[in-house]
mmCIF file of C-alpha atoms in Angstrom:
data_model
loop_
_atom_site.group_PDB
_atom_site.id
_atom_site.type_symbol
_atom_site.label_atom_id
_atom_site.label_comp_id
_atom_site.label_asym_id
_atom_site.label_seq_id
_atom_site.Cartn_x
_atom_site.Cartn_y
_atom_site.Cartn_z
ATOM 1 C CA MET F 99 -27.578 11.771 -18.400
ATOM 2 C CA LYS F 100 -30.085 8.936 -18.448
ATOM 3 C CA ASN F 101 -30.855 7.244 -21.586
ATOM 4 C CA LYS F 102 -34.553 7.098 -22.659
ATOM 5 C CA LEU F 103 -34.787 4.919 -25.987
ATOM 6 C CA SER F 104 -35.252 2.067 -24.249
ATOM 7 C CA ASN F 105 -38.043 3.725 -21.855
ATOM 8 C CA LEU F 106 -40.108 5.202 -25.438
ATOM 9 C CA SER F 107 -39.955 1.585 -26.724
ATOM 10 C CA LYS F 108 -40.945 -0.586 -23.601
ATOM 11 C CA SER F 109 -43.793 2.357 -22.785
ATOM 12 C CA LEU F 110 -45.440 1.100 -25.913
ATOM 13 C CA LYS F 111 -44.058 -1.866 -26.768
ATOM 14 C CA LYS F 112 -47.658 -4.184 -25.578
ATOM 15 C CA PHE F 113 -50.081 -1.510 -27.682
ATOM 16 C CA PHE F 114 -47.509 -1.872 -30.638
ATOM 17 C CA LYS F 115 -47.725 -5.520 -30.379
ATOM 18 C CA SER F 116 -51.381 -6.010 -30.403
ATOM 19 C CA LYS F 117 -51.908 -3.145 -33.053
ATOM 20 C CA GLY F 118 -49.862 -4.584 -35.536
ATOM 21 C CA GLY F 119 -51.906 -4.662 -38.367
ATOM 22 C CA LYS F 120 -52.322 -6.492 -41.843
ATOM 23 C CA TYR F 121 -48.073 -6.101 -43.091
ATOM 24 C CA THR F 122 -45.507 -7.105 -40.923
ATOM 25 C CA ILE F 123 -43.653 -3.782 -41.147
ATOM 26 C CA GLY F 124 -46.987 -2.279 -38.821
ATOM 27 C CA VAL F 125 -44.989 -3.899 -36.096
ATOM 28 C CA ILE F 126 -42.203 -1.864 -36.203
ATOM 29 C CA LEU F 127 -41.841 0.755 -33.590
ATOM 30 C CA PHE F 128 -42.576 3.907 -34.570
ATOM 31 C CA ILE F 129 -39.465 5.829 -32.662
ATOM 32 C CA ALA F 130 -37.199 8.204 -32.216
ATOM 33 C CA TYR F 131 -37.455 7.137 -35.962
ATOM 34 C CA SER F 132 -34.176 8.762 -37.686
ATOM 35 C CA VAL F 133 -32.254 6.743 -34.324
ATOM 36 C CA LEU F 134 -33.424 3.601 -34.971
ATOM 37 C CA LEU F 135 -35.918 1.123 -36.285
ATOM 38 C CA TYR F 136 -37.421 -2.056 -34.125
ATOM 39 C CA TYR F 137 -38.661 -5.017 -35.447
ATOM 40 C CA PHE F 138 -40.723 -7.240 -33.826
ATOM 41 C CA ALA F 139 -40.747 -10.995 -35.856
ATOM 42 C CA VAL F 140 -43.938 -12.924 -36.151
ATOM 43 C CA ASP F 141 -43.466 -16.545 -35.095
ATOM 44 C CA ASN F 142 -46.493 -17.716 -37.200
ATOM 45 C CA TYR F 143 -45.273 -15.497 -40.015
ATOM 46 C CA LYS F 144 -45.800 -17.121 -43.006
ATOM 47 C CA ALA F 145 -48.831 -18.687 -42.067
ATOM 48 C CA GLU F 146 -50.344 -14.834 -40.606
ATOM 49 C CA LEU F 147 -49.655 -14.117 -44.538
ATOM 50 C CA ALA F 148 -51.808 -16.509 -46.081
ATOM 51 C CA ILE F 149 -49.387 -17.428 -48.981
ATOM 52 C CA LYS F 150 -51.094 -18.666 -51.984
ATOM 53 C CA SER F 151 -48.948 -20.040 -54.560
ATOM 54 C CA ALA F 152 -45.997 -21.562 -54.099
ATOM 55 C CA GLU F 153 -44.311 -18.726 -55.992
ATOM 56 C CA ARG F 154 -44.520 -16.773 -52.929
ATOM 57 C CA GLN F 155 -43.739 -20.150 -51.116
ATOM 58 C CA GLU F 156 -39.826 -20.211 -52.421
ATOM 59 C CA PHE F 157 -39.894 -16.264 -52.405
ATOM 60 C CA ILE F 158 -40.027 -16.406 -48.584
ATOM 61 C CA GLU F 159 -37.910 -19.523 -48.495
ATOM 62 C CA HIS F 160 -35.763 -17.773 -51.026
ATOM 63 C CA LEU F 161 -35.434 -14.216 -48.609
ATOM 64 C CA SER F 162 -34.758 -16.236 -45.218
ATOM 65 C CA GLU F 163 -31.755 -18.361 -46.553
ATOM 66 C CA SER F 164 -30.419 -15.140 -49.033
ATOM 67 C CA ASP F 165 -27.711 -13.128 -48.251
ATOM 68 C CA HIS F 166 -27.475 -10.783 -51.458
ATOM 69 C CA LEU F 167 -30.226 -8.719 -52.120
ATOM 70 C CA ASN F 168 -29.706 -7.469 -55.100
ATOM 71 C CA GLU F 169 -30.759 -9.947 -56.659
ATOM 72 C CA ASP F 170 -33.683 -10.468 -54.261
ATOM 73 C CA GLU F 171 -34.457 -6.934 -55.312
ATOM 74 C CA GLU F 172 -34.549 -8.298 -59.315
ATOM 75 C CA LYS F 173 -36.876 -11.168 -58.208
ATOM 76 C CA LEU F 174 -38.923 -9.392 -56.738
ATOM 77 C CA MET F 175 -39.188 -7.049 -59.330
ATOM 78 C CA LYS F 176 -40.455 -9.532 -61.602
ATOM 79 C CA MET F 177 -42.940 -11.057 -59.725
ATOM 80 C CA MET F 178 -44.248 -7.635 -59.379
ATOM 81 C CA GLU F 179 -45.284 -6.967 -62.557
ATOM 82 C CA SER F 180 -47.697 -9.317 -62.988
ATOM 83 C CA ARG F 181 -49.436 -8.966 -59.601
ATOM 84 C CA GLU F 182 -52.221 -6.839 -58.218
ATOM 85 C CA PRO F 183 -51.049 -3.465 -56.029
ATOM 86 C CA GLY F 184 -52.504 -5.883 -52.827
ATOM 87 C CA GLU F 185 -50.436 -8.663 -54.000
ATOM 88 C CA ASN F 186 -47.281 -6.548 -54.462
ATOM 89 C CA THR F 187 -47.911 -4.553 -51.321
ATOM 90 C CA GLU F 188 -47.645 -8.289 -49.338
ATOM 91 C CA LEU F 189 -44.195 -9.058 -51.558
ATOM 92 C CA LEU F 190 -43.210 -5.544 -50.459
ATOM 93 C CA ASP F 191 -43.482 -5.979 -46.947
ATOM 94 C CA LEU F 192 -42.197 -9.864 -47.136
ATOM 95 C CA TYR F 193 -38.979 -7.871 -48.676
ATOM 96 C CA PHE F 194 -38.734 -5.307 -46.124
ATOM 97 C CA TYR F 195 -38.645 -7.940 -43.597
ATOM 98 C CA TYR F 196 -35.482 -9.383 -44.355
ATOM 99 C CA ALA F 197 -33.546 -6.698 -45.688
ATOM 100 C CA GLY F 198 -34.819 -4.441 -42.023
ATOM 101 C CA GLN F 199 -32.976 -7.386 -40.551
ATOM 102 C CA TYR F 200 -30.697 -8.208 -42.943
ATOM 103 C CA ILE F 201 -29.371 -4.346 -42.909
ATOM 104 C CA ASN F 202 -29.389 -3.771 -39.696
ATOM 105 C CA ASN F 203 -26.762 -6.298 -39.014
ATOM 106 C CA PHE F 204 -24.680 -5.403 -41.946
ATOM 107 C CA PHE F 205 -21.188 -4.089 -40.763
ATOM 108 C CA THR F 206 -19.090 -6.383 -37.848
ATOM 109 C CA PRO F 207 -18.061 -3.860 -34.194
ATOM 110 C CA ASP F 208 -15.418 -3.473 -35.559
ATOM 111 C CA GLU F 209 -16.335 -2.030 -38.265
ATOM 112 C CA GLU F 210 -18.959 0.242 -36.704
ATOM 113 C CA ILE F 211 -16.362 1.486 -33.796
ATOM 114 C CA TYR F 212 -14.304 2.823 -37.394
ATOM 115 C CA LEU F 213 -17.044 4.613 -39.089
ATOM 116 C CA SER F 214 -17.682 6.184 -35.477
ATOM 117 C CA GLY F 215 -14.606 7.064 -35.876
ATOM 118 C CA LEU F 216 -14.924 9.229 -38.576
ATOM 119 C CA LYS F 217 -17.298 11.566 -36.738
ATOM 120 C CA ILE F 218 -19.193 12.966 -39.310
ATOM 121 C CA ASP F 219 -22.610 13.554 -38.103
ATOM 122 C CA GLY F 220 -25.492 12.187 -39.440
ATOM 123 C CA PHE F 221 -25.508 10.257 -42.474
ATOM 124 C CA ILE F 222 -22.526 8.848 -44.069
ATOM 125 C CA THR F 223 -21.314 7.800 -47.390
ATOM 126 C CA SER F 224 -19.210 6.064 -49.590
ATOM 127 C CA GLU F 225 -18.414 9.562 -50.509
ATOM 128 C CA ASN F 226 -17.409 10.655 -47.547
ATOM 129 C CA LEU F 227 -14.514 7.964 -47.953
ATOM 130 C CA ASN F 228 -11.166 8.371 -49.895
ATOM 131 C CA ASP F 229 -11.008 5.418 -52.634
ATOM 132 C CA ASP F 230 -8.451 3.884 -50.295
ATOM 133 C CA ASP F 231 -10.108 3.477 -47.765
ATOM 134 C CA PRO F 232 -10.339 0.365 -46.124
ATOM 135 C CA MET F 233 -14.370 1.109 -45.593
ATOM 136 C CA LYS F 234 -15.123 2.175 -49.179
ATOM 137 C CA GLU F 235 -16.229 -1.250 -50.844
ATOM 138 C CA ARG F 236 -18.513 -1.886 -48.153
ATOM 139 C CA MET F 237 -19.779 1.239 -47.958
ATOM 140 C CA LEU F 238 -20.270 1.358 -51.608
ATOM 141 C CA GLU F 239 -21.774 -2.492 -51.144
ATOM 142 C CA ILE F 240 -24.545 -1.057 -48.665
ATOM 143 C CA GLU F 241 -25.568 1.599 -50.638
ATOM 144 C CA SER F 242 -26.153 -0.960 -53.716
ATOM 145 C CA MET F 243 -28.583 -2.812 -51.641
ATOM 146 C CA HIS F 244 -30.320 0.486 -50.662
ATOM 147 C CA GLY F 245 -29.315 0.873 -46.807
ATOM 148 C CA LEU F 246 -29.130 4.351 -45.570
ATOM 149 C CA VAL F 247 -25.622 4.688 -42.930
ATOM 150 C CA LYS F 248 -25.927 7.563 -40.108
ATOM 151 C CA HIS F 249 -23.766 8.367 -37.534
ATOM 152 C CA ILE F 250 -25.564 9.875 -33.680
ATOM 153 C CA GLN F 251 -23.509 10.421 -31.097
ATOM 154 C CA GLY F 252 -21.010 7.573 -31.008
ATOM 155 C CA THR F 253 -23.423 5.450 -32.607
ATOM 156 C CA ILE F 254 -23.879 3.506 -36.058
ATOM 157 C CA ILE F 255 -27.165 3.102 -37.114
ATOM 158 C CA THR F 256 -28.226 1.290 -40.928
ATOM 159 C CA GLN F 257 -31.932 1.734 -42.319
ATOM 160 C CA ILE F 258 -33.760 0.961 -45.304
ATOM 161 C CA ASP F 259 -33.539 3.245 -48.177
ATOM 162 C CA TYR F 260 -37.543 4.099 -47.675
ATOM 163 C CA LYS F 261 -36.785 7.236 -50.135
ATOM 164 C CA TYR F 262 -35.773 4.182 -53.203
ATOM 165 C CA PHE F 263 -38.166 2.058 -52.636
ATOM 166 C CA ILE F 264 -40.937 4.510 -52.938
ATOM 167 C CA ASP F 265 -39.834 6.255 -56.050
ATOM 168 C CA THR F 266 -39.556 2.703 -57.406
ATOM 169 C CA TYR F 267 -42.135 1.002 -56.685
ATOM 170 C CA LYS F 268 -44.995 3.832 -55.951
ATOM 171 C CA GLU F 269 -46.962 2.626 -59.302
ATOM 172 C CA LYS F 270 -47.241 -1.098 -57.949
ATOM 173 C CA ILE F 271 -48.374 -0.937 -54.410
ATOM 174 C CA THR F 272 -51.528 -0.019 -52.499
ATOM 175 C CA GLN F 273 -51.745 3.775 -51.261
ATOM 176 C CA GLY F 274 -52.054 2.779 -47.631
ATOM 177 C CA TYR F 275 -48.806 1.764 -47.847
ATOM 178 C CA LEU F 276 -47.396 4.138 -49.685
ATOM 179 C CA ASP F 277 -48.765 7.071 -47.605
ATOM 180 C CA VAL F 278 -46.602 3.904 -44.577
ATOM 181 C CA LEU F 279 -43.663 4.612 -46.559
ATOM 182 C CA TYR F 280 -43.923 8.311 -46.732
ATOM 183 C CA LEU F 281 -44.261 8.458 -43.438
ATOM 184 C CA TYR F 282 -41.194 6.216 -42.877
ATOM 185 C CA GLU F 283 -39.394 8.790 -45.335
ATOM 186 C CA GLU F 284 -40.479 11.649 -42.887
ATOM 187 C CA GLU F 285 -38.480 9.572 -39.787
ATOM 188 C CA GLN F 286 -35.616 9.537 -41.454
ATOM 189 C CA LYS F 287 -35.438 12.619 -42.320
ATOM 190 C CA GLU F 288 -35.024 14.555 -38.563
ATOM 191 C CA GLU F 289 -35.141 13.775 -35.102
ATOM 192 C CA PHE F 290 -38.189 14.442 -33.320
ATOM 193 C CA TYR F 291 -35.884 15.389 -30.233
ATOM 194 C CA HIS F 292 -33.152 17.297 -29.121
ATOM 195 C CA VAL F 293 -31.062 14.316 -29.151
ATOM 196 C CA THR F 294 -28.890 15.910 -26.154
ATOM 197 C CA SER F 295 -31.779 18.132 -23.773
ATOM 198 C CA GLY F 296 -34.714 15.576 -24.751
ATOM 199 C CA ASP F 297 -36.519 18.806 -25.877
ATOM 200 C CA MET F 298 -39.263 17.560 -28.240
ATOM 201 C CA PHE F 299 -39.636 19.512 -31.656
ATOM 202 C CA PRO F 300 -43.292 20.302 -31.541
ATOM 203 C CA ASN F 301 -43.244 21.201 -35.363
ATOM 204 C CA VAL F 302 -41.464 17.604 -36.272
ATOM 205 C CA VAL F 303 -43.669 15.954 -34.360
ATOM 206 C CA THR F 304 -46.989 17.452 -35.361
ATOM 207 C CA LYS F 305 -45.895 17.011 -39.143
ATOM 208 C CA ARG F 306 -45.778 12.933 -38.170
ATOM 209 C CA LEU F 307 -49.234 13.509 -36.481
ATOM 210 C CA ASP F 308 -51.172 14.990 -39.531
ATOM 211 C CA MET F 309 -49.405 12.582 -41.599
ATOM 212 C CA ALA F 310 -50.762 9.496 -39.114
ATOM 213 C CA TYR F 311 -53.844 10.366 -38.916
ATOM 214 C CA ALA F 312 -54.318 11.458 -43.530
ATOM 215 C CA GLY F 313 -53.341 7.955 -43.500
ATOM 216 C CA MET F 314 -55.466 6.658 -41.315
ATOM 217 C CA THR F 315 -58.351 8.380 -42.163
ATOM 218 C CA ARG F 316 -57.614 8.219 -46.356
ATOM 219 C CA GLU F 317 -60.272 6.148 -47.867
ATOM 220 C CA GLY F 318 -59.309 2.924 -49.437
ATOM 221 C CA ASN F 319 -56.277 2.802 -46.957
ATOM 222 C CA GLU F 320 -57.778 -0.285 -44.486
ATOM 223 C CA ASP F 321 -54.931 -2.147 -45.429
ATOM 224 C CA VAL F 322 -52.813 -0.072 -43.257
ATOM 225 C CA TYR F 323 -55.413 1.591 -40.812
ATOM 226 C CA GLU F 324 -54.452 0.215 -37.752
ATOM 227 C CA MET F 325 -49.821 0.024 -38.995
ATOM 228 C CA MET F 326 -51.598 4.296 -39.079
ATOM 229 C CA GLU F 327 -53.410 4.010 -36.478
ATOM 230 C CA SER F 328 -50.701 2.966 -33.491
ATOM 231 C CA ALA F 329 -48.266 5.700 -35.308
ATOM 232 C CA TYR F 330 -50.897 8.597 -34.249
ATOM 233 C CA ALA F 331 -51.223 7.401 -30.660
ATOM 234 C CA TYR F 332 -46.989 7.231 -30.390
ATOM 235 C CA TYR F 333 -46.936 10.577 -31.544
ATOM 236 C CA LEU F 334 -50.001 11.833 -29.623
ATOM 237 C CA ASN F 335 -48.786 10.905 -26.396
ATOM 238 C CA ILE F 336 -45.637 12.152 -27.277
ATOM 239 C CA TYR F 337 -46.873 15.710 -27.997
ATOM 240 C CA LEU F 338 -49.587 15.349 -24.645
ATOM 241 C CA GLY F 339 -46.166 14.474 -22.663
ATOM 242 C CA VAL F 340 -47.392 11.156 -21.781
ATOM 243 C CA THR F 341 -44.455 9.322 -23.137
ATOM 244 C CA ASP F 342 -41.841 10.796 -20.980
ATOM 245 C CA VAL F 343 -43.207 14.304 -19.172
ATOM 246 C CA GLU F 344 -39.855 15.996 -19.700
ATOM 247 C CA MET F 345 -39.793 15.909 -23.238
ATOM 248 C CA ILE F 346 -42.222 18.839 -23.233
ATOM 249 C CA ASN F 347 -41.207 20.594 -19.813
ATOM 250 C CA ALA F 348 -38.440 22.567 -18.369
ATOM 251 C CA LYS F 349 -36.638 22.005 -15.580
ATOM 252 C CA ASN F 350 -38.683 23.697 -13.073
ATOM 253 C CA GLY F 351 -42.280 22.279 -14.710
ATOM 254 C CA TYR F 352 -43.619 24.429 -16.853
ATOM 255 C CA LEU F 353 -44.104 23.741 -20.493
ATOM 256 C CA LEU F 354 -41.164 24.737 -22.918
ATOM 257 C CA ASP F 355 -41.784 28.276 -24.520
ATOM 258 C CA GLU F 356 -42.069 25.998 -28.054
ATOM 259 C CA VAL F 357 -44.240 23.493 -26.481
ATOM 260 C CA LEU F 358 -46.838 26.184 -25.212
ATOM 261 C CA GLU F 359 -46.585 28.226 -28.465
ATOM 262 C CA SER F 360 -47.239 25.043 -31.124
ATOM 263 C CA TYR F 361 -50.286 23.658 -28.478
ATOM 264 C CA LYS F 362 -51.460 27.249 -29.064
ATOM 265 C CA THR F 363 -51.101 27.558 -32.634
ATOM 266 C CA TYR F 364 -51.564 24.066 -33.607
ATOM 267 C CA GLU F 365 -54.138 23.075 -36.217
ATOM 268 C CA PRO F 366 -55.080 19.292 -35.874
ATOM 269 C CA LYS F 367 -57.144 17.431 -38.345
ATOM 270 C CA ASP F 368 -58.928 15.900 -35.481
ATOM 271 C CA GLU F 369 -61.382 17.935 -35.168
ATOM 272 C CA LYS F 370 -61.861 15.813 -31.514
ATOM 273 C CA LEU F 371 -58.168 16.552 -30.814
ATOM 274 C CA LYS F 372 -58.640 20.021 -31.645
ATOM 275 C CA THR F 373 -61.647 20.819 -29.598
ATOM 276 C CA PHE F 374 -59.245 18.885 -26.548
ATOM 277 C CA MET F 375 -56.641 21.191 -26.692
ATOM 278 C CA LYS F 376 -58.524 23.699 -26.346
ATOM 279 C CA ASP F 377 -59.823 22.613 -23.295
ATOM 280 C CA MET F 378 -56.274 21.382 -21.802
ATOM 281 C CA LEU F 379 -54.691 25.224 -22.734
ATOM 282 C CA ALA F 380 -57.868 26.200 -21.007
ATOM 283 C CA LYS F 381 -56.617 24.194 -17.685
ATOM 284 C CA TYR F 382 -52.816 25.263 -18.466
ATOM 285 C CA GLU F 383 -54.064 28.913 -17.888
ATOM 286 C CA GLU F 384 -55.454 27.931 -14.765
ATOM 287 C CA THR F 385 -51.885 26.405 -13.356
ATOM 288 C CA ASN F 386 -49.754 29.239 -15.375
ATOM 289 C CA ASN F 387 -48.319 26.630 -18.065
ATOM 290 C CA MET F 388 -47.454 24.255 -15.485
ATOM 291 C CA ARG F 389 -48.271 20.120 -15.863
ATOM 292 C CA THR F 390 -49.909 19.705 -12.558
ATOM 293 C CA VAL F 391 -51.877 16.385 -11.200
ATOM 294 C CA GLU F 392 -54.939 18.040 -12.728
ATOM 295 C CA VAL F 393 -53.655 18.276 -16.265
ATOM 296 C CA THR F 394 -51.842 14.798 -16.262
ATOM 297 C CA ARG F 395 -55.378 13.324 -15.524
ATOM 298 C CA MET F 396 -57.041 15.306 -18.014
ATOM 299 C CA VAL F 397 -54.879 14.346 -20.746
ATOM 300 C CA ASN F 398 -54.701 10.710 -19.402
ATOM 301 C CA GLU F 399 -58.671 10.846 -19.465
ATOM 302 C CA TYR F 400 -58.483 12.097 -23.190
ATOM 303 C CA LEU F 401 -56.130 9.228 -24.308
ATOM 304 C CA GLY F 402 -58.330 6.741 -22.002
ATOM 305 C CA ILE F 403 -55.086 5.931 -19.885
ATOM 306 C CA THR F 404 -56.390 4.509 -16.235
ATOM 307 C CA ALA F 405 -54.687 5.808 -13.412
ATOM 308 C CA GLU F 406 -53.374 2.359 -12.994
ATOM 309 C CA GLU F 407 -51.719 1.846 -16.639
ATOM 310 C CA ASN F 408 -50.583 5.614 -15.270
ATOM 311 C CA GLU F 409 -48.302 4.194 -12.860
ATOM 312 C CA GLU F 410 -47.205 1.439 -14.534
ATOM 313 C CA HIS F 411 -45.573 3.392 -17.511
ATOM 314 C CA ASN F 412 -44.058 5.984 -14.459
ATOM 315 C CA ASN F 413 -42.477 2.785 -12.507
ATOM 316 C CA GLU F 414 -41.393 1.402 -16.114
ATOM 317 C CA LEU F 415 -39.546 4.628 -16.949
ATOM 318 C CA GLU F 416 -37.754 4.419 -13.651
ATOM 319 C CA ASN F 417 -36.791 0.993 -14.156
ATOM 320 C CA ASN F 418 -35.710 1.261 -16.969
ATOM 321 C CA ALA F 419 -33.214 3.977 -17.188
ATOM 322 C CA VAL F 420 -29.797 3.328 -17.000
ATOM 323 C CA GLU F 421 -26.867 5.538 -17.161
ATOM 324 C CA ILE F 422 -24.840 5.702 -19.723
ATOM 325 C CA SER F 423 -21.950 8.114 -21.310
ATOM 326 C CA PRO F 424 -22.890 11.551 -22.893
ATOM 327 C CA VAL F 425 -21.860 10.497 -25.611
ATOM 328 C CA GLN F 426 -23.995 7.369 -26.518
ATOM 329 C CA PRO F 427 -27.396 7.535 -28.808
ATOM 330 C CA GLY F 428 -30.506 8.858 -27.700
ATOM 331 C CA ASP F 429 -28.679 10.649 -25.169
ATOM 332 C CA ILE F 430 -31.581 12.237 -22.881
ATOM 333 C CA GLU F 431 -31.902 12.924 -19.301
ATOM 334 C CA ILE F 432 -34.650 11.854 -17.380
ATOM 335 C CA ILE F 433 -35.664 13.235 -14.533
ATOM 336 C CA GLU F 434 -36.629 10.442 -11.784
ATOM 337 C CA THR F 435 -40.881 9.917 -11.662
ATOM 338 C CA GLU F 436 -43.644 10.032 -9.250
ATOM 339 C CA SER F 437 -46.888 8.692 -9.884
ATOM 340 C CA ALA F 438 -49.743 10.462 -11.385
ATOM 341 C CA SER F 439 -51.886 8.558 -9.719
ATOM 342 C CA GLU F 440 -51.659 9.591 -6.478
ATOM 343 C CA ASN F 441 -54.816 9.967 -4.268
ATOM 344 C CA VAL F 442 -55.516 13.694 -4.470
ATOM 345 C CA SER F 443 -58.633 14.766 -2.986
ATOM 346 C CA GLU F 444 -60.903 16.716 -5.028
ATOM 347 C CA SER F 445 -61.729 18.761 -2.460
ATOM 348 C CA GLU F 446 -57.948 20.285 -1.290
ATOM 349 C CA PRO F 447 -57.612 23.351 -2.720
ATOM 350 C CA VAL F 448 -56.048 24.014 -5.925
ATOM 351 C CA ALA F 449 -52.272 24.520 -4.250
ATOM 352 C CA GLU F 450 -52.041 21.897 -2.889
ATOM 353 C CA THR F 451 -53.107 20.019 -6.047
ATOM 354 C CA GLU F 452 -51.044 22.036 -8.399
ATOM 355 C CA GLU F 453 -47.837 19.125 -8.305
ATOM 356 C CA VAL F 454 -46.084 18.558 -11.019
ATOM 357 C CA VAL F 455 -46.106 15.654 -12.192
ATOM 358 C CA GLU F 456 -43.782 12.661 -13.329
ATOM 359 C CA THR F 457 -40.757 14.655 -12.398
ATOM 360 C CA GLU F 458 -38.195 15.284 -9.453
ATOM 361 C CA ALA F 459 -38.887 17.348 -6.451
ATOM 362 C CA VAL F 460 -38.635 20.995 -8.763
ATOM 363 C CA GLU F 461 -35.627 22.997 -7.825
ATOM 364 C CA ASN F 462 -35.924 26.791 -6.777
ATOM 365 C CA VAL F 463 -39.595 26.924 -6.827
ATOM 366 C CA GLU F 464 -40.688 28.498 -4.138
ATOM 367 C CA VAL F 465 -42.936 26.656 -1.150
ATOM 368 C CA GLU F 466 -44.116 28.626 1.194
ATOM 369 C CA THR F 467 -43.761 26.178 4.369
ATOM 370 C CA LEU F 468 -40.143 25.117 3.101
ATOM 371 C CA GLU F 469 -38.924 28.849 3.914
ATOM 372 C CA GLU F 470 -40.864 29.238 7.275
ATOM 373 C CA THR F 471 -38.935 25.708 7.865
ATOM 374 C CA GLU F 472 -35.512 26.937 6.916
ATOM 375 C CA ALA F 473 -35.776 30.172 8.822
ATOM 376 C CA GLU F 474 -36.023 28.598 12.464
ATOM 377 C CA THR F 475 -33.554 26.742 11.864
ATOM 378 C CA GLU F 476 -31.415 29.730 11.004
ATOM 379 C CA GLU F 477 -32.680 31.316 14.187
ATOM 380 C CA THR F 478 -32.515 28.057 16.240
ATOM 381 C CA THR F 479 -28.736 28.299 14.889
ATOM 382 C CA GLU F 480 -27.957 32.021 16.061
ATOM 383 C CA SER F 481 -29.383 31.383 19.109
ATOM 384 C CA LYS F 482 -27.358 28.332 19.946
ATOM 385 C CA GLU F 483 -24.030 30.702 18.236
ATOM 386 C CA ALA F 484 -24.683 33.354 20.861
ATOM 387 C CA ASN F 485 -25.291 31.608 23.491
#
């Protein structure tokens, strides 16, 4: 089994850095989002936010030095009482930036090992611990700061509780930023792939596609357009098998049944995608639902991915694959990939172009030339034995 989390992160990292949007939280990488959120700091953060008042500047300085999120939130609430939604959104975004870093690093390594040893899958709360448990107080502390604790395959993940902030501040921030928080909350509820096999959960991905597209196209959401556009691109790459083709393919190179069914029944809000899905399905029917070079080219052209970019992505997947224990987080099998940009002549017979791209040589697929070679080998062996 090989770890795919780092591959997912690195494969779209450059794209997301260029699509960060207005708010700092917009550069949070949308990945495995019930598993982990990645924060990319901006060097000139204060300058980019164009701080207009001494009070805001003071708030930034306070957050950067504080380790008492409860007091920070009280200050945040007071500041938001007399401000417009746009200003409040910037303040909340500031708070998330610093609070996220603090919560992500809340537990010591020994504390994480202890919590992992409890063998509680999913979210862990203080209610899971006895009153005399040595970690009871620490759990109560992070909960008081509206942090969530999750155990996934041996790893402890800590996150901001976005549902709390939605319920508390939804009337004070912009609709666009609220849409972003709704997406983040959805991402915390469940994984979009099976953490052991790596198979995509199509219904989860399509729901997030719809949420991102709605947030991207809603009138008045200009402040978060780039953030939602990045989220939409991220999940679309996953859904169409670009991020990692093994998330949609079975070991034999054919589409997983549940993925094929989703491709047939999903009704995208994006009319352009809806048209493409019909064309893609027609191509899959020609290939008996196998992911061939021709299908991959079609998908890449729709997404605007060049052959060079596709090859770079494949090489990155191979170079970043790291062997780990089967009980590690985000444990997903990665099959060695080959470039989808191989030079396949358009004039070659279809049978020769129907290669499965971005996967290892497929086992148990009958190839006529291979059978002939094996037959010849057997005959030669029998002849030698007879002599």
